[in-house]
Coordinates of C-alpha atoms and ligand atoms in Angstrom, one line a residue:
M203 CA 19.3 -20.4 -13.9
P204 CA 20.5 -21.2 -10.3
Q205 CA 18.0 -20.4 -7.6
M206 CA 18.7 -17.0 -5.9
K207 CA 19.1 -17.0 -2.2
I208 CA 18.0 -14.0 -0.2
V209 CA 18.9 -13.9 3.5
I210 CA 17.2 -11.3 5.8
I211 CA 18.5 -10.3 9.2
G212 CA 15.7 -9.0 11.5
G213 CA 12.1 -10.1 11.1
V214 CA 9.9 -7.2 12.1
A215 CA 8.9 -4.1 10.2
G216 CA 11.6 -3.7 7.6
G217 CA 12.7 -7.3 7.4
A218 CA 9.2 -8.8 7.2
S219 CA 8.2 -6.3 4.5
A220 CA 11.4 -7.1 2.5
A221 CA 10.9 -10.8 2.8
T222 CA 7.2 -10.9 1.7
R223 CA 7.8 -8.4 -1.2
A224 CA 10.7 -10.5 -2.4
R225 CA 8.5 -13.6 -2.4
R226 CA 5.7 -11.9 -4.3
L227 CA 8.1 -10.9 -7.0
N228 CA 10.2 -14.0 -7.1
E229 CA 8.5 -17.3 -6.5
S230 CA 11.6 -19.4 -7.0
A231 CA 14.0 -17.6 -4.7
E232 CA 15.1 -19.2 -1.5
I233 CA 14.3 -16.7 1.3
V234 CA 15.6 -17.2 4.8
L235 CA 14.6 -14.8 7.6
L236 CA 16.8 -14.7 10.7
E237 CA 15.3 -13.2 13.8
K238 CA 17.2 -13.3 17.1
G239 CA 14.0 -12.8 19.2
E240 CA 11.1 -15.1 19.9
H241 CA 8.7 -13.5 17.4
V242 CA 8.6 -12.0 13.9
S243 CA 6.4 -9.3 12.6
F244 CA 5.0 -8.1 15.9
A245 CA 3.5 -4.6 16.4
N246 CA 6.1 -2.7 18.4
C247 CA 3.9 0.4 18.0
G248 CA 1.1 -1.3 19.9
L249 CA 3.3 -2.2 22.9
P250 CA 2.5 0.8 25.1
Y251 CA -1.2 0.1 24.5
Y252 CA -0.9 -3.5 25.5
I253 CA 0.9 -2.4 28.7
G254 CA -1.9 0.2 29.3
G255 CA -4.6 -2.4 28.8
Q256 CA -6.2 -0.8 25.7
I257 CA -5.1 -3.9 23.7
T258 CA -6.1 -6.8 25.9
K259 CA -4.9 -9.8 24.0
R260 CA -1.1 -10.2 23.5
S261 CA -1.8 -12.4 20.4
K262 CA -3.3 -9.3 18.7
L263 CA 0.3 -7.9 18.6
L264 CA 1.5 -10.7 16.5
V265 CA 0.7 -9.4 13.1
A266 CA 2.0 -12.5 11.3
T267 CA 3.4 -15.6 12.8
Q268 CA 6.3 -17.8 11.8
E269 CA 3.8 -20.3 10.5
D270 CA 2.0 -17.6 8.4
F271 CA 5.3 -16.8 6.7
R272 CA 5.9 -20.4 6.0
A273 CA 2.4 -21.3 4.8
K274 CA 1.6 -18.1 2.8
F275 CA 5.0 -17.0 1.6
R276 CA 7.2 -20.1 1.7
I277 CA 9.7 -18.1 3.7
D278 CA 12.1 -20.0 6.0
V279 CA 11.7 -18.1 9.2
R280 CA 14.1 -18.9 12.0
T281 CA 13.4 -17.3 15.3
R282 CA 16.0 -17.3 18.1
H283 CA 18.6 -17.3 15.3
E284 CA 21.0 -14.5 15.7
A285 CA 23.3 -13.3 12.9
V286 CA 26.7 -12.7 14.5
R287 CA 29.0 -12.0 11.6
I288 CA 28.9 -11.3 7.9
D289 CA 31.7 -12.6 5.7
R290 CA 31.3 -10.5 2.6
A291 CA 34.1 -12.2 0.6
A292 CA 32.5 -15.7 1.1
R293 CA 28.9 -14.2 1.0
Q294 CA 28.1 -15.9 4.2
V295 CA 26.4 -15.0 7.4
H296 CA 27.5 -16.7 10.7
V297 CA 24.5 -17.5 12.8
M298 CA 23.9 -18.6 16.3
D299 CA 20.9 -20.8 16.9
H300 CA 20.0 -19.9 20.5
T301 CA 17.6 -22.8 20.9
T302 CA 20.2 -25.5 20.3
G303 CA 23.3 -23.5 21.0
R304 CA 24.6 -24.5 17.6
P305 CA 26.5 -22.0 15.4
Y306 CA 26.3 -22.4 11.6
T307 CA 26.8 -20.4 8.4
E308 CA 24.3 -19.5 5.8
T309 CA 25.3 -18.4 2.3
Y310 CA 23.5 -15.6 0.5
D311 CA 23.3 -14.0 -3.0
R312 CA 21.6 -11.0 -1.5
L313 CA 21.5 -10.0 2.1
I314 CA 19.1 -7.5 3.7
L315 CA 19.9 -6.0 7.0
A316 CA 16.9 -5.0 9.1
P317 CA 18.2 -5.3 12.7
G318 CA 16.5 -2.1 13.9
A319 CA 17.9 0.1 16.7
D320 CA 19.0 -0.2 20.3
P321 CA 17.6 2.0 23.1
I322 CA 20.1 4.6 24.2
L323 CA 21.0 4.0 27.9
P324 CA 22.7 6.4 30.3
G325 CA 25.9 5.2 31.9
W326 CA 24.5 5.0 35.5
D327 CA 24.8 2.4 38.1
G328 CA 21.5 0.5 38.7
L329 CA 20.4 0.0 35.1
D330 CA 20.3 -3.7 35.8
A331 CA 17.8 -3.2 38.7
C332 CA 14.7 -5.3 38.4
N333 CA 12.4 -2.3 38.1
V334 CA 14.2 -0.4 35.3
F335 CA 12.8 -0.9 31.9
T336 CA 13.2 0.0 28.2
L337 CA 10.5 -0.8 25.6
R338 CA 11.7 -2.1 22.3
D339 CA 10.0 -5.5 21.8
L340 CA 7.4 -7.9 23.1
S341 CA 9.7 -9.4 25.7
D342 CA 10.3 -5.9 27.1
S343 CA 6.5 -5.4 27.3
D344 CA 6.1 -8.8 29.0
R345 CA 8.6 -7.8 31.7
I346 CA 6.9 -4.5 32.3
K347 CA 3.5 -6.1 32.4
A348 CA 4.7 -8.8 34.8
W349 CA 6.1 -6.1 37.1
L350 CA 2.9 -4.1 37.0
D351 CA 0.8 -7.2 37.7
R352 CA 3.0 -8.5 40.5
E353 CA 4.2 -5.4 42.2
K354 CA 1.3 -3.0 41.6
P355 CA 3.7 0.1 41.7
A356 CA 2.3 3.3 43.0
R357 CA 4.9 5.7 41.4
A358 CA 6.6 5.6 38.1
T359 CA 9.2 7.8 36.5
V360 CA 9.6 7.9 32.8
I361 CA 12.8 9.4 31.5
G362 CA 12.6 10.9 28.0
A363 CA 9.5 12.7 26.5
G364 CA 9.6 11.6 22.9
Y365 CA 6.6 9.7 21.6
I366 CA 7.4 6.4 23.3
G367 CA 7.9 8.2 26.7
L368 CA 4.6 10.0 26.3
E369 CA 2.7 6.9 25.4
M370 CA 4.2 5.1 28.4
V371 CA 3.2 8.1 30.6
E372 CA -0.4 7.8 29.4
S373 CA -0.5 4.0 29.9
L374 CA 1.0 4.1 33.4
H375 CA -1.2 7.0 34.4
G376 CA -4.2 5.1 33.1
L377 CA -3.3 2.2 35.4
G378 CA -3.6 4.6 38.4
I379 CA 0.1 5.0 38.8
T380 CA 1.4 8.5 39.9
T381 CA 3.8 9.3 37.0
S382 CA 6.6 11.7 36.7
L383 CA 8.1 12.6 33.3
V384 CA 11.7 13.8 33.1
E385 CA 13.0 15.5 29.9
L386 CA 16.4 17.1 29.4
Q387 CA 15.2 19.5 26.8
P388 CA 13.0 22.4 27.9
H389 CA 9.9 20.8 26.3
V390 CA 8.3 17.4 25.6
M391 CA 8.4 16.2 22.0
P392 CA 11.8 17.8 21.4
A393 CA 11.4 17.6 17.6
M394 CA 8.5 20.1 17.7
D395 CA 8.8 23.8 18.1
D396 CA 8.6 24.9 21.8
E397 CA 5.3 26.7 21.7
M398 CA 3.6 23.7 20.0
A399 CA 5.1 21.2 22.3
S400 CA 4.1 23.2 25.4
R401 CA 0.4 22.7 24.4
I402 CA 0.9 19.0 25.1
E403 CA 2.6 19.8 28.4
T404 CA -0.6 21.6 29.5
V405 CA -2.6 18.4 28.7
L406 CA -0.1 16.3 30.7
A407 CA -0.2 18.7 33.7
E408 CA -4.0 18.9 33.6
H409 CA -4.0 15.1 34.0
G410 CA -1.7 15.2 37.0
V411 CA 1.5 14.1 35.4
H412 CA 4.5 15.6 37.2
L413 CA 6.7 17.3 34.6
H414 CA 10.4 17.9 35.1
L415 CA 11.4 19.7 31.9
G416 CA 14.9 21.0 31.2
A417 CA 15.9 18.6 33.9
S418 CA 18.7 16.2 33.8
A419 CA 18.3 12.8 35.5
E420 CA 21.7 11.9 36.8
G421 CA 21.3 8.6 38.6
F422 CA 19.4 6.2 40.8
D423 CA 19.3 5.2 44.4
V424 CA 19.2 1.5 44.5
R425 CA 18.1 -0.7 47.5
Q426 CA 18.2 -4.5 47.4
G427 CA 18.4 -4.6 43.6
R428 CA 15.5 -2.1 43.1
V429 CA 15.6 1.6 42.2
V430 CA 13.9 3.6 44.9
N431 CA 14.7 7.1 43.7
V432 CA 15.6 8.9 40.5
R433 CA 18.0 11.7 41.2
L434 CA 17.9 14.9 39.1
A435 CA 20.9 17.2 38.7
D436 CA 19.0 20.1 40.4
G437 CA 18.8 18.0 43.6
T438 CA 15.2 16.8 43.1
I439 CA 14.6 13.3 44.3
L440 CA 11.8 11.4 42.6
P441 CA 10.7 8.3 44.6
A442 CA 9.9 5.6 42.1
D443 CA 8.7 2.0 42.2
M444 CA 9.6 1.6 38.5
V445 CA 11.5 3.5 35.9
V446 CA 11.1 3.5 32.1
I447 CA 14.0 4.9 30.1
S448 CA 13.0 6.2 26.6
V449 CA 15.7 8.7 25.7
G450 CA 16.0 7.7 22.1
V451 CA 17.5 4.9 20.0
R452 CA 20.7 4.4 18.1
P453 CA 21.0 2.4 14.9
N454 CA 22.1 -1.2 15.3
V455 CA 25.0 -1.2 13.0
K456 CA 27.4 -3.6 14.6
L457 CA 27.1 -6.3 12.0
A458 CA 27.4 -3.8 9.2
A459 CA 30.3 -1.9 10.7
D460 CA 32.2 -5.1 11.5
A461 CA 31.7 -6.1 7.8
G462 CA 33.2 -2.8 6.7
L463 CA 30.0 -1.3 5.3
A464 CA 29.8 2.4 5.2
T465 CA 27.9 4.4 7.8
G466 CA 26.5 7.9 7.3
P467 CA 26.7 11.1 9.3
Y468 CA 24.1 9.9 11.9
S469 CA 26.0 6.6 12.4
G470 CA 23.2 4.6 10.5
I471 CA 24.0 2.3 7.7
A472 CA 24.5 4.4 4.5
V473 CA 22.3 3.3 1.6
N474 CA 21.4 4.5 -1.9
A475 CA 17.9 5.0 -3.3
H476 CA 17.5 1.2 -3.7
Q477 CA 18.6 0.6 -0.1
Q478 CA 21.9 -0.9 -1.2
T479 CA 24.8 -0.4 1.2
S480 CA 28.3 0.2 0.1
D481 CA 28.3 -3.5 -0.9
P482 CA 25.6 -3.7 -3.7
N483 CA 24.7 -7.3 -2.7
I484 CA 23.8 -6.1 0.8
Y485 CA 20.8 -3.9 1.6
A486 CA 19.8 -2.1 4.8
V487 CA 16.4 -0.8 5.8
G488 CA 14.5 0.5 8.8
D489 CA 15.9 1.9 12.1
A490 CA 19.4 0.6 11.3
A491 CA 19.7 2.7 8.1
E492 CA 19.8 6.4 7.3
I493 CA 17.3 7.9 4.9
C494 CA 17.2 10.8 2.5
H495 CA 15.3 13.7 4.0
L496 CA 12.5 15.1 1.8
V497 CA 13.2 18.7 2.5
T498 CA 16.9 18.9 3.0
D499 CA 17.7 16.2 0.4
E500 CA 20.4 15.1 2.8
S501 CA 21.0 12.0 4.8
A502 CA 19.0 11.9 8.0
Y503 CA 18.1 9.4 10.8
I504 CA 14.3 9.0 11.2
P505 CA 13.5 5.7 13.0
L506 CA 9.8 5.3 12.2
A507 CA 7.6 2.4 11.1
G508 CA 6.4 3.9 7.8
P509 CA 9.8 4.4 6.2
A510 CA 11.0 1.0 7.6
N511 CA 8.0 -0.8 5.9
R512 CA 8.3 1.1 2.6
N513 CA 12.0 0.8 2.4
G514 CA 11.8 -2.8 3.3
R515 CA 9.5 -3.2 0.3
T516 CA 12.0 -1.4 -2.0
A517 CA 14.9 -3.6 -0.8
G518 CA 12.9 -6.8 -1.1
E519 CA 11.9 -5.9 -4.7
H520 CA 15.4 -4.9 -5.7
A521 CA 17.0 -7.9 -4.1
A522 CA 14.5 -10.3 -5.8
T523 CA 14.4 -8.7 -9.3
G524 CA 17.5 -6.5 -9.7
S525 CA 15.4 -3.4 -10.1
A526 CA 12.8 -1.3 -8.1
P527 CA 11.5 2.2 -8.0
S528 CA 13.7 4.4 -5.9
A529 CA 12.8 4.7 -2.3
T530 CA 11.0 8.0 -1.6
P531 CA 12.6 10.6 0.6
V532 CA 11.2 10.8 4.2
A533 CA 9.6 13.8 5.8
G534 CA 9.4 12.3 9.3
T535 CA 5.7 12.5 9.5
S536 CA 4.7 11.3 12.9
I537 CA 2.0 11.6 15.6
V538 CA 1.5 10.9 19.2
G539 CA -1.8 10.7 21.2
V540 CA -1.9 11.8 24.8
F541 CA -5.0 11.8 27.0
G542 CA -7.3 12.3 24.0
K543 CA -5.2 15.0 22.4
S544 CA -2.7 14.5 19.6
A545 CA 0.5 16.2 18.4
A546 CA 1.7 15.5 14.9
M547 CA 4.3 16.9 12.6
T548 CA 5.9 16.5 9.2
G549 CA 9.0 18.0 7.6
L550 CA 11.0 20.7 9.3
S551 CA 10.1 22.6 12.4
V552 CA 11.2 26.2 12.6
K553 CA 14.1 25.3 14.9
A554 CA 15.2 22.4 12.6
A555 CA 15.0 24.7 9.5
R556 CA 17.1 27.3 11.3
K557 CA 19.6 24.7 12.4
A558 CA 19.9 23.5 8.8
G559 CA 20.5 27.1 7.7
I560 CA 17.2 27.3 5.8
D561 CA 15.4 30.6 5.8
C562 CA 11.8 30.0 6.9
Q563 CA 8.6 31.7 7.9
A564 CA 5.8 30.2 9.9
V565 CA 2.1 30.9 10.4
Y566 CA -0.6 29.5 12.7
A567 CA -4.2 28.5 11.8
I568 CA -6.4 27.9 14.8
A569 CA -9.7 26.4 14.0
G570 CA -12.2 23.7 14.8
H571 CA -11.6 20.3 13.2
H572 CA -15.0 20.6 11.6
A573 CA -17.6 23.3 11.2
G574 CA -18.2 25.1 14.5
Y575 CA -21.9 25.0 14.2
Y576 CA -22.0 21.3 14.0
P577 CA -21.8 19.8 17.5
G578 CA -18.4 18.5 18.8
A579 CA -15.9 20.6 17.0
E580 CA -12.5 20.4 18.6
K581 CA -10.0 23.1 18.3
L582 CA -6.7 22.5 16.7
V583 CA -3.6 24.6 16.3
L584 CA -1.8 24.1 13.0
K585 CA 1.6 25.6 12.3
L586 CA 2.8 25.8 8.7
V587 CA 6.4 26.4 8.0
F588 CA 7.4 27.5 4.5
D589 CA 10.3 29.0 2.5
P590 CA 9.4 32.7 1.9
A591 CA 11.4 32.9 -1.3
S592 CA 10.2 29.8 -3.2
R593 CA 6.9 29.5 -1.1
R594 CA 7.6 25.8 -0.8
I595 CA 6.2 24.1 2.2
L596 CA 8.9 23.0 4.6
G597 CA 6.9 21.4 7.3
A598 CA 3.9 21.5 9.6
Q599 CA 2.9 20.7 13.2
A600 CA -0.5 20.4 14.7
V601 CA -1.8 19.9 18.2
G602 CA -5.4 19.4 19.2
G603 CA -8.0 16.8 19.5
A604 CA -9.7 15.1 16.5
G605 CA -8.5 15.8 13.0
V606 CA -4.8 16.6 13.7
D607 CA -3.7 13.5 11.7
K608 CA -5.8 14.5 8.7
R609 CA -4.2 18.0 8.4
I610 CA -0.7 16.8 8.8
D611 CA -1.2 14.0 6.3
V612 CA -2.7 16.4 3.8
I613 CA 0.3 18.7 4.2
A614 CA 2.8 15.7 4.1
T615 CA 1.2 14.7 0.8
A616 CA 1.5 18.2 -0.6
M617 CA 5.2 18.2 0.5
R618 CA 5.8 14.9 -1.2
F619 CA 5.1 16.7 -4.5
A620 CA 7.2 19.7 -3.6
G621 CA 4.0 21.7 -3.0
T622 CA 3.9 25.4 -2.3
I623 CA 1.6 27.4 0.0
D624 CA -0.3 28.3 -3.2
D625 CA -0.8 24.6 -4.0
L626 CA -2.0 24.0 -0.5
A627 CA -4.4 27.0 -0.7
G628 CA -6.0 25.2 -3.7
V629 CA -6.2 21.6 -2.5
D630 CA -9.7 20.3 -3.0
L631 CA -10.7 18.6 0.2
C632 CA -13.9 16.8 1.0
Y633 CA -16.3 18.7 3.2
A634 CA -19.6 18.3 5.0
P635 CA -20.1 20.0 8.4
Q636 CA -19.4 16.9 10.5
F637 CA -16.1 16.3 8.8
G638 CA -14.5 19.6 8.1
S639 CA -15.0 23.1 6.9
A640 CA -15.4 24.6 3.5
K641 CA -12.2 26.5 4.4
D642 CA -10.3 23.8 6.2
P643 CA -7.6 24.6 8.7
V644 CA -5.1 23.5 6.0
H645 CA -6.5 26.2 3.6
L646 CA -6.5 28.8 6.4
A647 CA -2.9 28.2 7.1
A648 CA -2.1 28.5 3.4
F649 CA -4.1 31.7 3.1
I650 CA -2.3 33.2 6.0
A651 CA 1.0 32.2 4.6
Q652 CA 0.1 33.8 1.3
N653 CA -1.0 37.0 3.0
V654 CA 2.3 37.1 5.0
D655 CA 4.4 36.3 1.9
D656 CA 2.5 38.8 -0.2
G657 CA 3.1 41.6 2.4
R658 CA -0.6 41.9 3.2
L659 CA 0.0 41.0 6.8
R660 CA 3.1 41.4 9.0
Q661 CA 3.2 39.2 12.0
L662 CA 5.1 38.5 15.2
L663 CA 5.6 35.0 16.3
P664 CA 5.9 34.3 20.1
G665 CA 9.4 35.1 21.1
D666 CA 10.1 37.5 18.2
A667 CA 11.5 40.9 19.3
K668 CA 8.6 43.4 19.7
P669 CA 8.7 46.9 18.3
D670 CA 8.3 49.7 20.8
G671 CA 4.7 50.4 20.0
Q672 CA 1.1 50.2 21.2
L673 CA -0.7 46.9 21.8
L674 CA -4.3 46.8 20.6
D675 CA -6.7 44.1 21.6
V676 CA -9.7 44.0 19.2
R677 CA -11.9 41.5 21.0
T678 CA -15.1 42.5 22.7
V679 CA -15.1 44.3 26.0
P680 CA -16.2 41.3 28.1
E681 CA -13.5 39.2 26.4
Y682 CA -10.9 41.8 27.1
E683 CA -12.0 42.3 30.7
A684 CA -11.8 38.5 31.3
N685 CA -8.2 38.3 30.3
H686 CA -5.7 40.4 28.2
L687 CA -2.0 40.8 27.6
N688 CA -0.3 43.2 29.8
G689 CA -0.3 46.8 28.4
A690 CA -3.1 46.1 25.8
I691 CA -5.7 48.8 25.1
N692 CA -9.1 47.6 23.9
I693 CA -11.0 48.8 20.8
P694 CA -13.3 46.0 19.6
L695 CA -13.0 45.3 15.9
Q696 CA -16.6 46.4 15.3
E697 CA -15.8 49.9 16.6
L698 CA -12.3 50.3 15.2
R699 CA -13.1 52.3 12.0
G700 CA -14.8 54.9 14.2
R701 CA -12.0 55.1 16.9
L702 CA -8.8 55.2 14.8
D703 CA -7.9 58.6 16.4
E704 CA -7.4 56.8 19.7
L705 CA -4.3 55.2 18.2
D706 CA -0.9 57.0 17.6
R707 CA -0.2 56.8 13.9
D708 CA 3.5 57.5 14.4
R709 CA 4.1 54.4 16.5
P710 CA 3.9 50.7 15.6
V711 CA 0.6 49.0 16.4
M712 CA 0.6 45.4 17.5
V713 CA -2.8 43.9 17.2
T714 CA -4.1 40.9 19.0
C715 CA -7.3 38.9 19.6
G716 CA -8.0 35.3 20.6
I717 CA -6.5 33.4 17.7
G718 CA -5.3 36.0 15.3
Q719 CA -8.2 36.2 12.9
R720 CA -10.0 39.4 14.1
A721 CA -6.6 40.9 14.6
Y722 CA -5.9 40.2 10.9
F723 CA -9.1 42.0 10.0
A724 CA -8.1 44.9 12.1
C725 CA -4.6 45.0 10.6
R726 CA -6.1 45.3 7.2
I727 CA -8.3 48.2 8.3
L728 CA -5.3 49.9 9.9
M729 CA -3.0 49.3 6.9
Q730 CA -5.5 50.8 4.6
S731 CA -6.1 53.7 6.9
G732 CA -2.6 55.2 6.8
F733 CA -1.0 53.2 9.6
A734 CA 2.4 52.3 8.3
D735 CA 3.7 50.0 11.0
V736 CA 1.2 47.3 11.8
W737 CA 1.8 43.9 13.3
N738 CA -0.5 40.9 14.0
L739 CA 0.4 38.8 17.0
A740 CA 0.2 35.5 15.1
G741 CA -2.1 33.0 16.7
G742 CA -3.4 35.8 19.1
L743 CA -3.6 35.2 22.9
T744 CA -3.7 31.4 22.3
M745 CA -0.1 31.5 21.1
H746 CA 1.3 34.7 22.8
E747 CA -0.1 34.7 26.3
K748 CA 2.6 32.6 27.9
A749 CA 5.5 34.3 26.1
W750 CA 4.1 37.8 26.8
K751 CA 3.6 37.0 30.5
E752 CA 7.2 35.7 30.7
A753 CA 8.5 38.8 28.9
S754 CA 6.5 41.1 31.1
V755 CA 7.9 39.5 34.3
G756 CA 11.4 39.4 32.8
Ligands
FAD2214 P1 12.5 -3.5 14.3 O1 11.1 -3.5 14.0 O2 13.0 -3.1 15.7 O3 13.0 -5.0 14.1 C1 14.4 -5.4 14.2 C2 14.5 -6.8 14.5 O4 15.8 -7.3 14.2 C3 14.2 -7.1 16.0 O5 13.2 -8.0 16.2 C4 15.6 -7.7 16.5 O6 15.4 -8.7 17.4 C5 16.1 -8.2 15.2 N1 17.6 -8.4 15.2 C6 18.5 -7.4 15.6 N2 19.7 -7.9 15.4 C7 19.6 -9.1 14.9 C8 20.6 -10.1 14.5 N3 21.9 -9.9 14.7 N4 20.1 -11.3 14.1 C9 18.8 -11.5 13.9 N5 17.9 -10.6 14.3 C10 18.3 -9.4 14.7 N6 6.9 4.2 14.7 C11 5.9 4.8 14.2 O7 6.0 5.3 13.0 N7 4.8 5.1 14.8 C12 4.6 4.6 16.1 O8 3.5 4.8 16.7 C13 5.6 3.9 16.7 N8 5.5 3.4 18.0 C14 6.5 2.7 18.5 C15 6.4 2.2 19.8 C16 7.4 1.5 20.4 C17 7.2 1.0 21.8 C18 8.5 1.2 19.7 C19 9.6 0.4 20.3 C20 8.7 1.7 18.4 C21 7.7 2.4 17.8 N9 7.8 2.9 16.5 C22 6.8 3.7 16.0 C23 9.1 2.7 15.7 C24 8.9 1.6 14.8 O9 8.4 0.5 15.5 C25 10.3 1.3 14.2 O10 10.7 2.4 13.5 C26 10.2 0.1 13.3 O11 9.8 -1.1 14.0 C27 11.6 -0.2 12.7 O12 11.6 -1.4 12.0 P2 12.9 -2.2 11.8 O13 12.5 -3.4 11.0 O14 14.0 -1.4 11.3 O15 13.3 -2.7 13.3

């Protein structure tokens, strides 16, 4: 049997996974990996932390070197070799060797495309200024680090508040640089629901980051080849010694499109469950390709490291052996850390579900990440999104300190198996006081969802239209006096059964407390005492204070 030849374009997350999987399953194949940059298999996810100084040695970012690939996997890695054209009829890739300047062609039996994504750039003058940066690879981080070391900038502006933007804000701030963050959407982390993302904004503001949300950057003032100001559409001028643009990425599809391969609705390379493109001898993985979304079962574009690695493995296996388990759909499970807090999500947010035309309900569980009586419990807010008809979990978001990742990973796992809120209510999680609670926040969220879906609790989310009724705060008197929602009357939960006559049974009652739990207890008392129209402000003051204040002012 003639030796099979697999050529891979792009040598980082998707490409490196494909190459090594192919080798492990096919010892005789010839495997060539073309990478246009200087390095293969580097940790792009670690770059912000190298810039910020948490990772001190650049070499730590090189997960595997060209030599490792040769010695351990007998993979012919060629760095500074750029694939410039694919000739599908001849099964050839045209390559430019940037070290020698020599063009050549490479034949293939199977071709795997893993060229990643390109940063989206605005069409302004001044993008070529020496202090404007994007962050995609090691050479970008080298440029940024060199600038920081040489120029010691005092002020930085980061444009775009997705996870790379936030990580850069934290790193630059940690270096003592006064940092402004500009985001076109009204909130940071635009994929999250607004009231969850705003919790991260509070953390950023507390650390002195200057937030410009719902603000459109529209250009630079450039002097002597340097940006000196970032101009916003509202007239704000942000003086800046350096600018980082992180407004998203677009799939790198030029090679594929030029070769006539099909692209999907998000302009990524369209692939089947084995990562094959419209040409079955050509695979595509990672940020260049679209994926199948776990919840919508439709094509989606989710450029993250996990899917790139896993789908690279699928493509490598299929290319090397002719078969492989189908790639699993992707929920977009992701996390960002900012100043010791974290924000994570999986699946659909409420706004994404509504946009997709999917009916959804949401609940909040607000609790410590481990038992409150054990020292060091950190509060987290967990939002669970589910389909009220099927009770299937659609997504979740969490913001807090420690333990955010665990809750989202548990829910992502339940979703992977099409879990319902009832499944989640019954998951058997490990517990000792320093690790969790016997009723974990994951369980609490599921219990609340069951109560809501079973009609045992009616709730109002922040922003929902409020019935014309009375607002009852069931916290203690000192708590109420310290802070309460405008218009609330106070009857502490402990006294409620004896003071029901102070409430008007003919008008709706909205009940609140700190996080929604005592209000739930109160709702149950009221509902079983003849009050017909009872509502819990979901998540209590923690979630409603801001929206209530804004509505009162409005
Ligand atoms: P890449 O890893 O980008 O690799 C593509 C490679 O292809 C590049 O090295 C490129 O030079 C090469 N290439 C392109 N065109 C050609 C060509 N014509 N010929 C030869 N070579 C070519 N994801 C997470 O899930 N969690 C995180 O915390 C996280 N943090 C991140 C932080 C940063 C700063 C960045 C930039 C990304 C981060 N990501 C994170 C995203 C994650 O790194 C990507 O989703 C993942 O690397 C995509 O893998 P890929 O193989 O598709 O592309």
